[in-house]
Coordinates of C-alpha atoms in Angstrom, one line a residue:
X1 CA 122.8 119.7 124.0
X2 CA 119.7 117.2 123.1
X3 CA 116.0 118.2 122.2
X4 CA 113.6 116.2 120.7
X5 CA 111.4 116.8 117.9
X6 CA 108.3 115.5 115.9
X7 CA 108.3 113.9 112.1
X8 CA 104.9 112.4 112.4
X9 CA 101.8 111.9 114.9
X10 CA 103.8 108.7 116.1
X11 CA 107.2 109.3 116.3
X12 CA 109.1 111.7 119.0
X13 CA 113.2 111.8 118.2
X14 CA 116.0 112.9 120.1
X15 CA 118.5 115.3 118.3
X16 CA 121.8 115.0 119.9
X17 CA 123.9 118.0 118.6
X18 CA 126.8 117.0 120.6
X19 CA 126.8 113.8 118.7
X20 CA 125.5 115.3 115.5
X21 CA 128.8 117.8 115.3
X22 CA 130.9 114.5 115.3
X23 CA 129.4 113.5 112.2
X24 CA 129.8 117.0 110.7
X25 CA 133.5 116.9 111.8
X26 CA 133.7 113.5 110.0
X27 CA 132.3 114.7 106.7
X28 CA 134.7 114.4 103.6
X29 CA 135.8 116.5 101.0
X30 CA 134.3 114.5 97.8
X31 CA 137.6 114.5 95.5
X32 CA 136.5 115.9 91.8
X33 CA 137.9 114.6 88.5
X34 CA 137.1 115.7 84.5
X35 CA 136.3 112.3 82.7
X36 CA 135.7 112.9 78.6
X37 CA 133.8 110.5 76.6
X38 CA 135.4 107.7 74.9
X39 CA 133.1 107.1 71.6
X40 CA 129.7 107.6 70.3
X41 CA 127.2 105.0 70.5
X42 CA 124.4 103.4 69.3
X43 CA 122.2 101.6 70.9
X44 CA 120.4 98.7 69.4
X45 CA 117.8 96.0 69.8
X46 CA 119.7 92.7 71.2
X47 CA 118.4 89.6 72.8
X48 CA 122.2 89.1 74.3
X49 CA 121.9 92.6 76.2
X50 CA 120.3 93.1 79.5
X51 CA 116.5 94.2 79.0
X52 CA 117.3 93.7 75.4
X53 CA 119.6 96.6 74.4
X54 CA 123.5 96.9 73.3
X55 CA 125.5 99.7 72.9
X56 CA 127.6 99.5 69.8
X57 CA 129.8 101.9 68.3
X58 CA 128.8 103.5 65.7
X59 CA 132.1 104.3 64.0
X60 CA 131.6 108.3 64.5
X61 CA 134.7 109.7 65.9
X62 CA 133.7 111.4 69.2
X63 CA 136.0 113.9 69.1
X64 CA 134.7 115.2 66.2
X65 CA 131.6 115.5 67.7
X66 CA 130.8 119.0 66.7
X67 CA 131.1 117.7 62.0
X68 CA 127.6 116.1 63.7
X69 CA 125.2 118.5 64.3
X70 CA 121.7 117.5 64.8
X71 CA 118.2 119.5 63.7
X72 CA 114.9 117.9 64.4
X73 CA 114.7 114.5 66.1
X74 CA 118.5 114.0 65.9
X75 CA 120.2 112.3 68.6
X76 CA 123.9 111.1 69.9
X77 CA 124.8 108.8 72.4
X78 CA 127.9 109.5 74.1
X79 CA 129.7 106.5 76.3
X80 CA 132.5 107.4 79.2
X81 CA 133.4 104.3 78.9
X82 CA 132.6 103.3 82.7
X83 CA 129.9 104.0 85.2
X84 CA 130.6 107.6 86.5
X85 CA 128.8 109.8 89.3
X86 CA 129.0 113.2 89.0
X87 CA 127.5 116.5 86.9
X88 CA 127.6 117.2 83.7
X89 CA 127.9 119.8 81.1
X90 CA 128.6 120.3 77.3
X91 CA 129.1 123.5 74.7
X92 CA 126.3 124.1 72.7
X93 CA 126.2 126.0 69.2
X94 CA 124.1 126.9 66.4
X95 CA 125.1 125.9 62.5
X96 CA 123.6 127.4 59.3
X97 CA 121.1 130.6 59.2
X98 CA 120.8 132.6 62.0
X99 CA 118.8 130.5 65.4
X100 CA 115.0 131.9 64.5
X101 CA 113.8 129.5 67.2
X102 CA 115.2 128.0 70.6
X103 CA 116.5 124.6 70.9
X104 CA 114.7 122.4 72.7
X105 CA 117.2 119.7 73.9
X106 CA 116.4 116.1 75.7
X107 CA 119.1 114.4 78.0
X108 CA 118.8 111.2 79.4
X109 CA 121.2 109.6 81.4
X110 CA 121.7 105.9 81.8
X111 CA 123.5 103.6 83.4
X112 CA 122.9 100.8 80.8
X113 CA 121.6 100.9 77.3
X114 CA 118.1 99.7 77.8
X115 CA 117.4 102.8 79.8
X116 CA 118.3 104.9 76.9
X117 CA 115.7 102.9 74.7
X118 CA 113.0 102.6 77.2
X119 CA 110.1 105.5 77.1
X120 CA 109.6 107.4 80.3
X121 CA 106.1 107.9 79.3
X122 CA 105.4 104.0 79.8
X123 CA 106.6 104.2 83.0
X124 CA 104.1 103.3 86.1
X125 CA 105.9 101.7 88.5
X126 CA 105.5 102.3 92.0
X127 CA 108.5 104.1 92.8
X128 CA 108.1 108.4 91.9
X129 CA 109.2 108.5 88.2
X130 CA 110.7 111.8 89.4
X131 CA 113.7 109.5 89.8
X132 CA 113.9 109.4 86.2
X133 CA 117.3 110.9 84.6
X134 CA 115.8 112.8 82.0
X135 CA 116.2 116.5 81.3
X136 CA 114.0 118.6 78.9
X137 CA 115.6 122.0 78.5
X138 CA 115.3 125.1 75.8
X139 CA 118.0 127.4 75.3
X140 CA 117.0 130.7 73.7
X141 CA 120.1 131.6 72.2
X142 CA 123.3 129.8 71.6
X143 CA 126.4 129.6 71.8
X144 CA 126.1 128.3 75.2
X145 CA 127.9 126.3 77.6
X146 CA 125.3 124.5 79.7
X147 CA 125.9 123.2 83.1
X148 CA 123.4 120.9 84.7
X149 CA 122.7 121.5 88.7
X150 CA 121.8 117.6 89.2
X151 CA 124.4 115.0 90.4
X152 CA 123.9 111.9 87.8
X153 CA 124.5 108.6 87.8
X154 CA 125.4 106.8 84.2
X155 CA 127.6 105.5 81.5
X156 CA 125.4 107.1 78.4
X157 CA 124.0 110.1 78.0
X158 CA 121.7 110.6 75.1
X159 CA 121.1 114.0 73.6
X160 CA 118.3 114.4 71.8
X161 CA 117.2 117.8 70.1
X162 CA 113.2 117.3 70.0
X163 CA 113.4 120.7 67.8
X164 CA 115.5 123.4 66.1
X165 CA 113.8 124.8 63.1
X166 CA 114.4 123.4 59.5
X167 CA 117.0 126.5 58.9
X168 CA 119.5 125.8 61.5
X169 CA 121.1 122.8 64.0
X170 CA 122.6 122.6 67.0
X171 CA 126.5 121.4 67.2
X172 CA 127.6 120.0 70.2
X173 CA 131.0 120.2 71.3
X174 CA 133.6 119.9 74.8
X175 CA 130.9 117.2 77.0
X176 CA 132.5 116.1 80.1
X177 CA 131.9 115.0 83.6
X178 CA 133.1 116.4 86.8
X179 CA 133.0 113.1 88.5
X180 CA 133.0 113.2 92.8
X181 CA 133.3 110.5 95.3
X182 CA 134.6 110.8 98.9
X183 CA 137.8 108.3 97.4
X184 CA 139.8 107.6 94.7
X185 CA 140.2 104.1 92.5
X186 CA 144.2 104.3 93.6
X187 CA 143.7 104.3 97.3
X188 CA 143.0 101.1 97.3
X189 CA 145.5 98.1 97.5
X190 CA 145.7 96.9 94.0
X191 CA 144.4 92.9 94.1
X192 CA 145.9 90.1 91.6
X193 CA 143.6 87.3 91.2
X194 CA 144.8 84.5 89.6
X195 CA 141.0 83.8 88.1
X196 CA 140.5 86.3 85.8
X197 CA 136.7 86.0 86.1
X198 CA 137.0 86.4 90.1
X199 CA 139.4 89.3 89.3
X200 CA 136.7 91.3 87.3
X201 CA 134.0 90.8 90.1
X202 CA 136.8 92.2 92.8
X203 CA 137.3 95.1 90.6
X204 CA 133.8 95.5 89.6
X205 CA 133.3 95.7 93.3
X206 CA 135.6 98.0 94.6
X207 CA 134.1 100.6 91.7
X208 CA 130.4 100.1 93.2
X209 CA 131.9 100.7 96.2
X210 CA 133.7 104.2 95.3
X211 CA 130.8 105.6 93.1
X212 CA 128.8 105.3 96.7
X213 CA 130.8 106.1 98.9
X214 CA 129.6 110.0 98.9
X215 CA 129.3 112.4 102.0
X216 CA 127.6 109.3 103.4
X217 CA 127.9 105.8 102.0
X218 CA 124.7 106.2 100.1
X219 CA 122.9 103.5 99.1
X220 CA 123.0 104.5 95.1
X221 CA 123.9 107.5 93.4
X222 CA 121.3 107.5 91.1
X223 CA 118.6 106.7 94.1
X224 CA 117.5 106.7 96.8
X225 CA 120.7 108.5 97.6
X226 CA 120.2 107.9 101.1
X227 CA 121.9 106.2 104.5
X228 CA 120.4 103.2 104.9
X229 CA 121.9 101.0 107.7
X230 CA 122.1 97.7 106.2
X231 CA 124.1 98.6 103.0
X232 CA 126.0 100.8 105.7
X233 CA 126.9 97.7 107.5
X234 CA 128.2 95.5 104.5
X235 CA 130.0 98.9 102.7
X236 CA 131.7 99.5 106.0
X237 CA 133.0 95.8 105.8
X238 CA 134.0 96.4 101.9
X239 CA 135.6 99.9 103.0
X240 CA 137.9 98.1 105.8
X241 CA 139.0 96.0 103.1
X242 CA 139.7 98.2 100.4
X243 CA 140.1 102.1 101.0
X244 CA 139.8 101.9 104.6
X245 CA 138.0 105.7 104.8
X246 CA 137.0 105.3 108.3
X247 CA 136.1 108.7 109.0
X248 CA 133.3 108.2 106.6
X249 CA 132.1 105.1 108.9
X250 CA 132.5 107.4 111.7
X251 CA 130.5 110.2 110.4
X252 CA 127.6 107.6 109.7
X253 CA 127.7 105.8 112.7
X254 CA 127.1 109.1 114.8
X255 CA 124.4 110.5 112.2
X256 CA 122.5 107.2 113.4
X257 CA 123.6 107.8 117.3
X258 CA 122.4 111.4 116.9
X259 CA 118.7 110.8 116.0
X260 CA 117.0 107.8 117.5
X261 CA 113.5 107.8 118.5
X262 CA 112.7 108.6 122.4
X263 CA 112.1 104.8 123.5
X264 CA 115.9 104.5 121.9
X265 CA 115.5 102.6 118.4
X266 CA 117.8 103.7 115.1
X267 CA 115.7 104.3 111.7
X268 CA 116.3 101.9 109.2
X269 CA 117.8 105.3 107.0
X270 CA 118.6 108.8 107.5
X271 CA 117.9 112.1 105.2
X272 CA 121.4 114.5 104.8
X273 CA 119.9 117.3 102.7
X274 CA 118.3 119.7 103.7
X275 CA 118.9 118.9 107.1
X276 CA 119.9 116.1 108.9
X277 CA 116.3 114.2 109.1
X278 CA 115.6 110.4 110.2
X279 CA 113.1 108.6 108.3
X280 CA 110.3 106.8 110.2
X281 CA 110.9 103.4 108.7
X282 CA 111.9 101.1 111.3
X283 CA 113.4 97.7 110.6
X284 CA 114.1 95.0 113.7
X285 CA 117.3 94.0 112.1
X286 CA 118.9 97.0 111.0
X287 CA 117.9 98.8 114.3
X288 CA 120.0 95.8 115.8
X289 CA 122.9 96.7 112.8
X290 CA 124.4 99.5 114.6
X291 CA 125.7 97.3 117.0
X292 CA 127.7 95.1 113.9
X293 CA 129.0 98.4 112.9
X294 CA 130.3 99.7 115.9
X295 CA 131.7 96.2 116.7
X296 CA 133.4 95.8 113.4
X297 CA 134.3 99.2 113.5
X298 CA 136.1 98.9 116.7
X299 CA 137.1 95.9 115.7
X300 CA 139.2 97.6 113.0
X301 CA 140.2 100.3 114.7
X302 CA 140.2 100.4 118.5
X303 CA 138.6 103.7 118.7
X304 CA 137.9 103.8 121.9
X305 CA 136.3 107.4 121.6
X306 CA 133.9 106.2 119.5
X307 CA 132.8 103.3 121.5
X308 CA 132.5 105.4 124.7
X309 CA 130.5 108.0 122.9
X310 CA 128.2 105.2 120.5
X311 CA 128.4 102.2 123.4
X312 CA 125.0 103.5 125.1
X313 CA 123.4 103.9 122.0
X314 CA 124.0 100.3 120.9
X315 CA 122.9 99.4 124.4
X316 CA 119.5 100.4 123.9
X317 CA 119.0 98.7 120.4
X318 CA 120.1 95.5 122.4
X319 CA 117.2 96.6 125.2
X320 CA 114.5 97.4 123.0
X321 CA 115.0 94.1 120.8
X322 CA 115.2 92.2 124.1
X323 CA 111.8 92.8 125.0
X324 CA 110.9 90.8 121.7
X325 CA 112.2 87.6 123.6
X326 CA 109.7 85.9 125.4
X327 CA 110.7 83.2 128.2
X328 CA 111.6 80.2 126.7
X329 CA 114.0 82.2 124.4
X330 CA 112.3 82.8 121.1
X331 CA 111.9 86.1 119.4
X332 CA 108.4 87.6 118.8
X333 CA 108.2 90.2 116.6
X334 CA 104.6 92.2 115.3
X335 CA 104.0 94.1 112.3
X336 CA 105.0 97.4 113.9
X337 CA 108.4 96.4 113.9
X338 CA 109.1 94.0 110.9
X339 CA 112.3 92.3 110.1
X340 CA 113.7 92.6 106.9
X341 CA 116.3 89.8 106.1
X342 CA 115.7 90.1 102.3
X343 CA 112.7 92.4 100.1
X344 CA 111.3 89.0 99.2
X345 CA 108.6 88.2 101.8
X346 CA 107.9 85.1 100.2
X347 CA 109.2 83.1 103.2
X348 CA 109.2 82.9 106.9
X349 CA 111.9 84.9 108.9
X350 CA 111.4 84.0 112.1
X351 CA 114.1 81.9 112.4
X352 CA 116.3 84.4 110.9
X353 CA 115.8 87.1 113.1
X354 CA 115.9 85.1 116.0
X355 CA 119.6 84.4 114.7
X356 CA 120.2 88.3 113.2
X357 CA 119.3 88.6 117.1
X358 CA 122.1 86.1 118.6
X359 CA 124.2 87.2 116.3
X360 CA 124.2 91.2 117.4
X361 CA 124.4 89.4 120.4
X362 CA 127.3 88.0 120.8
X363 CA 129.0 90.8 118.8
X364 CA 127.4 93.4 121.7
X365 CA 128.5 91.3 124.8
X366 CA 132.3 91.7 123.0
X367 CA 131.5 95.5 123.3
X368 CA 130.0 95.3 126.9
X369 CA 133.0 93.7 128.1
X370 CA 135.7 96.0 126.4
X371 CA 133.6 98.9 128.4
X372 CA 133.0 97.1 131.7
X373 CA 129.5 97.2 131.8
X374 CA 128.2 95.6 135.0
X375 CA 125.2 94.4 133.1
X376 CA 126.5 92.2 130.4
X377 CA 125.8 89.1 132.7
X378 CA 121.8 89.6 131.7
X379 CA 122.9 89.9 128.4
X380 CA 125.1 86.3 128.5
X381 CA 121.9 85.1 130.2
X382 CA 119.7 86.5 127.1
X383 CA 122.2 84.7 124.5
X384 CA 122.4 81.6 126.2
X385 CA 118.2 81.5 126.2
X386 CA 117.9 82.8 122.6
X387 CA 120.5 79.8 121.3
X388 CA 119.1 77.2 123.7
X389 CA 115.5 77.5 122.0
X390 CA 117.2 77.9 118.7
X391 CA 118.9 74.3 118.8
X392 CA 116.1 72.4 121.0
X393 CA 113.2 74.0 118.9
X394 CA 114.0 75.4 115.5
X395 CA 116.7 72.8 114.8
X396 CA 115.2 69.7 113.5
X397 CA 118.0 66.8 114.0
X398 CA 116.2 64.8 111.3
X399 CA 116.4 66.9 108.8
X400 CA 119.9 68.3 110.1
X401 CA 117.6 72.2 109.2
X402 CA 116.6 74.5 110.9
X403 CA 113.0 75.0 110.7
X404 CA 111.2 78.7 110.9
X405 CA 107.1 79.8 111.6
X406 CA 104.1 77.2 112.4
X407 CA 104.2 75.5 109.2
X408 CA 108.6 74.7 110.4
X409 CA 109.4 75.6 106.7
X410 CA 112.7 75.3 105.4
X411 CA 114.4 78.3 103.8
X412 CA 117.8 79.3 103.0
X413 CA 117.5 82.7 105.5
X414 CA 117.5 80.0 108.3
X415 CA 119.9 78.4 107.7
X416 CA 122.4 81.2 106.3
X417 CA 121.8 83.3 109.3
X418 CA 121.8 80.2 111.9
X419 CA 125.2 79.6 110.5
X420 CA 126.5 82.9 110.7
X421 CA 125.4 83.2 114.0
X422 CA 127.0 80.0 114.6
X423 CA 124.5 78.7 117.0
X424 CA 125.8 74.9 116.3
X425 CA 129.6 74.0 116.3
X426 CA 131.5 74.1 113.3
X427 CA 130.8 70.6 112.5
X428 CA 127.0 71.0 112.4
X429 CA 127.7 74.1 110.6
X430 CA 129.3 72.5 107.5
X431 CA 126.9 69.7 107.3
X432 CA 123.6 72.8 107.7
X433 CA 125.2 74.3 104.5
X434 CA 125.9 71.2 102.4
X435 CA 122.5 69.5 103.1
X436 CA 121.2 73.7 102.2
X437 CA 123.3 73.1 98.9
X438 CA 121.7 70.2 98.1
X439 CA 117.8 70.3 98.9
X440 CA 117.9 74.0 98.3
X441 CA 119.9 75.3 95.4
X442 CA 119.6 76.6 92.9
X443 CA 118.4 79.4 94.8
X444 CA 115.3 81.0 93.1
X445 CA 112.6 83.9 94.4
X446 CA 115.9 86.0 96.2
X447 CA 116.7 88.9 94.2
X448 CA 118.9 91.0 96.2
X449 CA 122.7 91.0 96.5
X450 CA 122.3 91.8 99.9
X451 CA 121.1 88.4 100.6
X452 CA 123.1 86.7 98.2
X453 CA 126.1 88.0 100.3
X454 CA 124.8 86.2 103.6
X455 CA 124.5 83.2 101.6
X456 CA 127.9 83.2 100.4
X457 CA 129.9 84.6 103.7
X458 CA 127.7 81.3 105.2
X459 CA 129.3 79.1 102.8
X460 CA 133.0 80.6 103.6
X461 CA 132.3 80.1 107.2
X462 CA 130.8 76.6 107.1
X463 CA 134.5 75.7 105.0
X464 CA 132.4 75.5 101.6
X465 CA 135.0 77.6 99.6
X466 CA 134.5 75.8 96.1
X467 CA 130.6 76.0 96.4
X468 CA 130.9 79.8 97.8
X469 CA 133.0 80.5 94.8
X470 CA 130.6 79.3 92.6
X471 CA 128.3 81.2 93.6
X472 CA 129.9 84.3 93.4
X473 CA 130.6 83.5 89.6
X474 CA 126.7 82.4 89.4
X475 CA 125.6 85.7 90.9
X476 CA 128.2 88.8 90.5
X477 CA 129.8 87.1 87.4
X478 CA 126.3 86.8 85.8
X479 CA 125.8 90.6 86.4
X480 CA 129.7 90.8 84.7
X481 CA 128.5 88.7 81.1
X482 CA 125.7 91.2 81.3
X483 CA 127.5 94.0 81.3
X484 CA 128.2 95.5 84.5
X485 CA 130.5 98.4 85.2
X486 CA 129.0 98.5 88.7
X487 CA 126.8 95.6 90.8
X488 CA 123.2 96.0 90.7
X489 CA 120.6 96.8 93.3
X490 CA 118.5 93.5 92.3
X491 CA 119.2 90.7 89.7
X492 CA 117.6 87.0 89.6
X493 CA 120.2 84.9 87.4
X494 CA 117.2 82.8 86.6
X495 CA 115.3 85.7 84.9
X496 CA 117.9 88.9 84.2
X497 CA 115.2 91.2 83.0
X498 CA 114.0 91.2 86.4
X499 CA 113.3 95.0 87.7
X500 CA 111.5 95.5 90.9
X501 CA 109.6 98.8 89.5
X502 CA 108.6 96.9 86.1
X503 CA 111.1 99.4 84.2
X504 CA 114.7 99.7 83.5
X505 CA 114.9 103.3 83.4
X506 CA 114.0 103.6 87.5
X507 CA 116.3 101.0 88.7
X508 CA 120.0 101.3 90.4
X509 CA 122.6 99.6 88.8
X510 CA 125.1 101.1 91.3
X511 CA 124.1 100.0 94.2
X512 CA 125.9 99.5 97.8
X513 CA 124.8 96.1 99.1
X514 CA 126.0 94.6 96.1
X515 CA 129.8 95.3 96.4
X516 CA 130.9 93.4 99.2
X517 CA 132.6 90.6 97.0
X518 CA 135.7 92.6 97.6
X519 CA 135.2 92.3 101.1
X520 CA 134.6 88.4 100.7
X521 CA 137.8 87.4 98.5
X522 CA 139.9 89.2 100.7
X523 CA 138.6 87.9 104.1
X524 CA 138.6 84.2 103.0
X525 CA 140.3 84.2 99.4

């Protein structure tokens, strides 16, 4: 059965339960495990640390954590040792004369030092510092063992008791996390490198990967939390080449396929809890992503079940994106319905979403022929238009670039995206990315992983290996010096105190897009 409902004024969506139950059916059992604390901490003003913080041991035993008990203003910082996702909890107790007041107990969770140092109060990004993992609790009477209801997302956790009163102080004792992911570390194939700093970023990688990979692949654990399409699409790669968990991929392909809007586009994310809701954020490209999935997907799997039940659904992300083309082949999109690319809007992306577009593309036309469809002629048509204009008008043969928006600037998404579309032949293709390299590196402004992937897969596919592994180390390995249990939502090498919300303590450093380097080293390494 379908219905349709109503999130906004604007937007009418279809709600296909038939669909829907699919994904339910698909949904994992999250796999739980007790991880202890390795030492105590302290954390410390540094210049070498990201954001200017260190953790350093502090040479307390941790587990003698209850000969430290703390009264006013005392804190520990514990350390697991590794990024973990999961809840926590921790014994509490009173030492000395009998508990005349409550304790009032701070917990902060970070998952790198500066967060622990940085001040909530100071915060005013633009992001809802509800996002903030920091806890403010009294406890009347003690002993206790407190449980917190909230899933976090960290390596530290500071407790702080903001008061006691100067006769007694609280003793801490048993802290541990019940860690949950929808995998484990050992079901995936274990990878020797022989490059030991390329062995780190694969490893680094697959944990970013696990520590998101909930009842959805979310897109961080400690937020947004949420199915967004294009970290979908590049986790779904990283899955297939590490875990391969593909009932997880199924259960969010039909979550999108269940709830697209009435004239047929797919939300750039979807909402799990409550209820199943779809967001009314709509991105060209990542409408156009479901197709990728479902053709990598059955790609990897030859599901035809899926692809009978999704193939209509990627069929009308093809349609409505069509009707961006005008008739000389180029792609015209409006403000309603923006393409993303990267978060930087700093340059043009016309040219790259008229490739993102031939790309889908061609990967559709596979699907349409695989299910027979009579119309995937018009489609063939459609490419052959799109890459016609792309080589006779955005390709300048002087410059051996392609060229994007009235002012025919020259940007790396052009050209990366050109490339993997692979609108010229392979030849072409090598010399776009080496005259890239050379006019346009080092890359500065991009701050996303998610970009920095396309850039590299371009590389690999042009036959740059050496430069692609370069910049892998540049990028990922950067993120490694720094620190990194888990890849990062954003990072600029070029300044690596960069946070898009001006703070520390509100950004991911878990977060999906950046952990397809496993996926890269073994496609083409």
């Amino acid at each position: 059965m379908a219905f349709t409902f109503q999130i906004n004024d604007d937007v009418v969506f279809n709600h296909d339960e038939r669909l829907l139950a699919k994904a339910e059916a698909n949904r994992p059992v999250l796999k739980q495990r007790v991880i202890q604390p390795t030492r105590l901490v302290d954390i410390i003003a540094d210049e070498a640390g990201l954001n200017g913080y260190l953790a350093v041991d502090n040479q307390q035993e941790v587990a003698r954590l209850t000969d430290y008990p703390q009264g006013r203003d005392g804190s520990l910082v514990l350390d697991f040792g590794d990024h973990q996702v999961g809840h926590f909890s921790i014994d509490i107790d009173s030492v000395g004369s009998p508990m005349d007041a409550p304790l009032y107990l701070r917990l902060k969770f970070a998952e790198i030092p500066a967060e622990i140092a940085a001040d909530s109060a100071d915060y005013d990004g633009w992001l809802s510092k509800a996002w903030i993992q920091e806890e403010y609790i009294h406890l009347d009477t003690l002993p206790a063992h407190l449980e917190l209801p909230r899933r976090y997302s960290f390596r530290y956790v500071e407790l702080k008791v903001v008061d006691t009163s100067p006769k007694w102080q609280a003793a801490f004792s048993h802290p541990q996390v019940t860690v949950e992911s929808a995998v484990e570390i050992a079901e995936a194939p274990t990878v020797a490198l022989a490059d030991a700093q390329l062995q780190k970023i694969y490893d680094i990688s697959v944990k970013t990967l696990q520590d998101c990979m909930q009842t959805v692949f979310e897109d961080g654990p400690k937020r947004d939390r949420r199915l967004w399409i294009g970290d979908l699409r590049l986790q779904a790669l990283a899955n297939y080449a590490t875990f391969d968990q593909r009932e997880l991929v199924k259960r969010c392909l039909y979550l999108f396929g269940g709830m697209t809007t009435t004239d047929g586009k797919i939300p750039a994310n979807v909402f799990t809890a409550p209820k199943l809701t779809p967001d009314d954020t709509f991105l060209f490209d990542y409408s156009l992503f479901f197709v990728s999935i479902l053709a990598d997907y059955q790609a990897h799997t030859n599901d035809r079940v899926v692809l009978a039940d999704l193939y209509g659904i990627a069929k009308q992300q093809v349609q409505v994106a069509a009707q961006k083309v005008d008739a000389q082949g180029a792609l015209r999109l409006d403000d309603a319905w923006p393409v993303f690319v990267d978060w930087s809007n700093d340059f043009n992306k016309e040219t790259a979403g008229q490739a993102i577009l031939i790309y889908t593309l061609k990967q559709f036309i596979t699907l349409a022929h695989l299910m027979n469809d009579a119309d995937v002629s018009e489609y063939e048509a459609l490419l052959a238009k799109m890459t016609t204009y792309a080589k006779e008008t955005l390709f300048d043969p002087q410059q051996q670039l392609f060229v994007s928006g009235e002012a025919r600037e020259i940007n790396v998404a052009s050209q990366v995206w050109m490339v993997l579309a692979h609108v010229l032949d392979d030849a072409q293709n090598t010399l776009v990315m080496q005259k890239m390299v050379a006019e346009l590196f080092p890359i500065t402004g991009i701050a996303t992983p998610y970009m920095y992937h396309h850039v590299v897969e371009a590389l690999f596919e042009a036959g740059q290996t050496e430069t692609a592994v370069q910049l892998m180390k540049d990028y990922w390995g950067k993120m490694v010096d720094l620190g990194a249990d888990t890849f990062w939502e954003a990072f600029k090498p070029e300044d690596p105190d960069f946070s898009p919300y001006g703070s520390p303590i509100i950004s991911s450093y878990c977060h999906a897009w950046s952990c397809t380097p496993a996926y890269l080293i073994q496609k083409y390494l």
